[in-house]
């Protein structure tokens, strides 16, 4: 995916790794949570994954969006330059 970014906008390797590692850790967490929950409930892990994915893609994204907007407004109000989202220095 990194090589599909335009060369003049391509993130450095370190930034790219930090961004993608967050996604990988999240996927691993969801995988192991689904396996654990399927043992507890006796449900099929794939159906639990679908439920978790749908909840994450709807409610989770809404909660993250509201949280980022709230933190961004606090950071702007307090003028904390080092805490701006997307600014890596």
PDB file of N, CA and C in Angstrom, residues 24-62:
ATOM      1  N   UNK A  24      -2.668  -3.704  12.673  1.00  0.00           N
ATOM      2  CA  UNK A  24      -2.372  -5.123  12.889  1.00  0.00           C
ATOM      3  C   UNK A  24      -2.661  -5.536  14.338  1.00  0.00           C
ATOM      4  N   UNK A  25      -2.301  -4.701  15.286  1.00  0.00           N
ATOM      5  CA  UNK A  25      -2.559  -5.003  16.694  1.00  0.00           C
ATOM      6  C   UNK A  25      -4.066  -5.067  16.952  1.00  0.00           C
ATOM      7  N   UNK A  26      -4.803  -4.155  16.350  1.00  0.00           N
ATOM      8  CA  UNK A  26      -6.261  -4.171  16.499  1.00  0.00           C
ATOM      9  C   UNK A  26      -6.880  -5.429  15.921  1.00  0.00           C
ATOM     10  N   UNK A  27      -6.393  -5.876  14.758  1.00  0.00           N
ATOM     11  CA  UNK A  27      -6.924  -7.100  14.156  1.00  0.00           C
ATOM     12  C   UNK A  27      -6.591  -8.328  15.010  1.00  0.00           C
ATOM     13  N   UNK A  28      -5.386  -8.376  15.554  1.00  0.00           N
ATOM     14  CA  UNK A  28      -5.020  -9.492  16.429  1.00  0.00           C
ATOM     15  C   UNK A  28      -5.897  -9.526  17.675  1.00  0.00           C
ATOM     16  N   UNK A  29      -6.133  -8.352  18.263  1.00  0.00           N
ATOM     17  CA  UNK A  29      -6.981  -8.278  19.451  1.00  0.00           C
ATOM     18  C   UNK A  29      -8.381  -8.794  19.148  1.00  0.00           C
ATOM     19  N   UNK A  30      -8.969  -8.360  18.038  1.00  0.00           N
ATOM     20  CA  UNK A  30     -10.315  -8.800  17.665  1.00  0.00           C
ATOM     21  C   UNK A  30     -10.331 -10.300  17.409  1.00  0.00           C
ATOM     22  N   UNK A  31      -9.294 -10.817  16.759  1.00  0.00           N
ATOM     23  CA  UNK A  31      -9.238 -12.256  16.483  1.00  0.00           C
ATOM     24  C   UNK A  31      -9.247 -13.061  17.778  1.00  0.00           C
ATOM     25  N   UNK A  32      -8.357 -12.719  18.711  1.00  0.00           N
ATOM     26  CA  UNK A  32      -8.282 -13.483  19.956  1.00  0.00           C
ATOM     27  C   UNK A  32      -9.517 -13.269  20.831  1.00  0.00           C
ATOM     28  N   UNK A  33     -10.097 -12.087  20.783  1.00  0.00           N
ATOM     29  CA  UNK A  33     -11.338 -11.848  21.528  1.00  0.00           C
ATOM     30  C   UNK A  33     -12.466 -12.710  20.972  1.00  0.00           C
ATOM     31  N   UNK A  34     -12.531 -12.841  19.644  1.00  0.00           N
ATOM     32  CA  UNK A  34     -13.575 -13.679  19.038  1.00  0.00           C
ATOM     33  C   UNK A  34     -13.395 -15.143  19.402  1.00  0.00           C
ATOM     34  N   UNK A  35     -12.162 -15.631  19.379  1.00  0.00           N
ATOM     35  CA  UNK A  35     -11.918 -17.023  19.742  1.00  0.00           C
ATOM     36  C   UNK A  35     -12.292 -17.253  21.207  1.00  0.00           C
ATOM     37  N   UNK A  36     -11.916 -16.322  22.093  1.00  0.00           N
ATOM     38  CA  UNK A  36     -12.245 -16.446  23.509  1.00  0.00           C
ATOM     39  C   UNK A  36     -13.762 -16.407  23.723  1.00  0.00           C
ATOM     40  N   UNK A  37     -14.427 -15.451  23.079  1.00  0.00           N
ATOM     41  CA  UNK A  37     -15.877 -15.341  23.242  1.00  0.00           C
ATOM     42  C   UNK A  37     -16.612 -16.546  22.668  1.00  0.00           C
ATOM     43  N   UNK A  38     -16.079 -17.111  21.580  1.00  0.00           N
ATOM     44  CA  UNK A  38     -16.746 -18.287  21.007  1.00  0.00           C
ATOM     45  C   UNK A  38     -16.646 -19.476  21.952  1.00  0.00           C
ATOM     46  N   UNK A  39     -15.541 -19.583  22.700  1.00  0.00           N
ATOM     47  CA  UNK A  39     -15.436 -20.650  23.699  1.00  0.00           C
ATOM     48  C   UNK A  39     -16.430 -20.438  24.835  1.00  0.00           C
ATOM     49  N   UNK A  40     -16.626 -19.189  25.236  1.00  0.00           N
ATOM     50  CA  UNK A  40     -17.555 -18.900  26.335  1.00  0.00           C
ATOM     51  C   UNK A  40     -19.011 -19.111  25.945  1.00  0.00           C
ATOM     52  N   UNK A  41     -19.358 -18.703  24.731  1.00  0.00           N
ATOM     53  CA  UNK A  41     -20.759 -18.713  24.322  1.00  0.00           C
ATOM     54  C   UNK A  41     -21.154 -19.937  23.510  1.00  0.00           C
ATOM     55  N   UNK A  42     -20.178 -20.647  22.952  1.00  0.00           N
ATOM     56  CA  UNK A  42     -20.496 -21.781  22.097  1.00  0.00           C
ATOM     57  C   UNK A  42     -20.907 -21.370  20.697  1.00  0.00           C
ATOM     58  N   UNK A  43     -20.774 -20.092  20.379  1.00  0.00           N
ATOM     59  CA  UNK A  43     -21.128 -19.584  19.048  1.00  0.00           C
ATOM     60  C   UNK A  43     -19.978 -19.816  18.070  1.00  0.00           C
ATOM     61  N   UNK A  44     -20.286 -19.682  16.790  1.00  0.00           N
ATOM     62  CA  UNK A  44     -19.291 -19.790  15.729  1.00  0.00           C
ATOM     63  C   UNK A  44     -18.416 -18.535  15.736  1.00  0.00           C
ATOM     64  N   UNK A  45     -17.077 -18.676  15.747  1.00  0.00           N
ATOM     65  CA  UNK A  45     -16.206 -17.496  15.772  1.00  0.00           C
ATOM     66  C   UNK A  45     -16.420 -16.571  14.581  1.00  0.00           C
ATOM     67  N   UNK A  46     -16.795 -17.132  13.427  1.00  0.00           N
ATOM     68  CA  UNK A  46     -16.992 -16.285  12.242  1.00  0.00           C
ATOM     69  C   UNK A  46     -18.200 -15.367  12.403  1.00  0.00           C
ATOM     70  N   UNK A  47     -19.272 -15.872  13.006  1.00  0.00           N
ATOM     71  CA  UNK A  47     -20.440 -15.017  13.215  1.00  0.00           C
ATOM     72  C   UNK A  47     -20.136 -13.941  14.255  1.00  0.00           C
ATOM     73  N   UNK A  48     -19.358 -14.300  15.274  1.00  0.00           N
ATOM     74  CA  UNK A  48     -18.960 -13.285  16.253  1.00  0.00           C
ATOM     75  C   UNK A  48     -18.079 -12.230  15.605  1.00  0.00           C
ATOM     76  N   UNK A  49     -17.209 -12.645  14.675  1.00  0.00           N
ATOM     77  CA  UNK A  49     -16.362 -11.682  13.977  1.00  0.00           C
ATOM     78  C   UNK A  49     -17.216 -10.710  13.179  1.00  0.00           C
ATOM     79  N   UNK A  50     -18.236 -11.221  12.506  1.00  0.00           N
ATOM     80  CA  UNK A  50     -19.117 -10.355  11.720  1.00  0.00           C
ATOM     81  C   UNK A  50     -19.826  -9.346  12.626  1.00  0.00           C
ATOM     82  N   UNK A  51     -20.314  -9.803  13.758  1.00  0.00           N
ATOM     83  CA  UNK A  51     -20.978  -8.897  14.701  1.00  0.00           C
ATOM     84  C   UNK A  51     -19.994  -7.839  15.211  1.00  0.00           C
ATOM     85  N   UNK A  52     -18.788  -8.279  15.602  1.00  0.00           N
ATOM     86  CA  UNK A  52     -17.780  -7.329  16.078  1.00  0.00           C
ATOM     87  C   UNK A  52     -17.390  -6.339  14.995  1.00  0.00           C
ATOM     88  N   UNK A  53     -17.240  -6.813  13.764  1.00  0.00           N
ATOM     89  CA  UNK A  53     -16.870  -5.931  12.661  1.00  0.00           C
ATOM     90  C   UNK A  53     -17.951  -4.886  12.421  1.00  0.00           C
ATOM     91  N   UNK A  54     -19.200  -5.314  12.399  1.00  0.00           N
ATOM     92  CA  UNK A  54     -20.294  -4.370  12.166  1.00  0.00           C
ATOM     93  C   UNK A  54     -20.396  -3.339  13.292  1.00  0.00           C
ATOM     94  N   UNK A  55     -20.224  -3.784  14.528  1.00  0.00           N
ATOM     95  CA  UNK A  55     -20.254  -2.834  15.647  1.00  0.00           C
ATOM     96  C   UNK A  55     -19.072  -1.860  15.573  1.00  0.00           C
ATOM     97  N   UNK A  56     -17.908  -2.390  15.229  1.00  0.00           N
ATOM     98  CA  UNK A  56     -16.722  -1.543  15.122  1.00  0.00           C
ATOM     99  C   UNK A  56     -16.861  -0.544  13.982  1.00  0.00           C
ATOM    100  N   UNK A  57     -17.416  -0.991  12.860  1.00  0.00           N
ATOM    101  CA  UNK A  57     -17.536  -0.131  11.693  1.00  0.00           C
ATOM    102  C   UNK A  57     -18.628   0.930  11.852  1.00  0.00           C
ATOM    103  N   UNK A  58     -19.536   0.745  12.789  1.00  0.00           N
ATOM    104  CA  UNK A  58     -20.600   1.736  12.975  1.00  0.00           C
ATOM    105  C   UNK A  58     -20.405   2.494  14.285  1.00  0.00           C
ATOM    106  N   UNK A  59     -20.696   1.852  15.388  1.00  0.00           N
ATOM    107  CA  UNK A  59     -20.604   2.523  16.689  1.00  0.00           C
ATOM    108  C   UNK A  59     -19.167   2.897  17.040  1.00  0.00           C
ATOM    109  N   UNK A  60     -18.229   1.999  16.743  1.00  0.00           N
ATOM    110  CA  UNK A  60     -16.835   2.270  17.067  1.00  0.00           C
ATOM    111  C   UNK A  60     -16.307   3.488  16.334  1.00  0.00           C
ATOM    112  N   UNK A  61     -16.618   3.583  15.054  1.00  0.00           N
ATOM    113  CA  UNK A  61     -16.156   4.734  14.272  1.00  0.00           C
ATOM    114  C   UNK A  61     -16.815   6.031  14.753  1.00  0.00           C
ATOM    115  N   UNK A  62     -18.075   5.952  15.144  1.00  0.00           N
ATOM    116  CA  UNK A  62     -18.755   7.136  15.665  1.00  0.00           C
ATOM    117  C   UNK A  62     -18.111   7.596  16.972  1.00  0.00           C
TER     118      UNK A  62
END
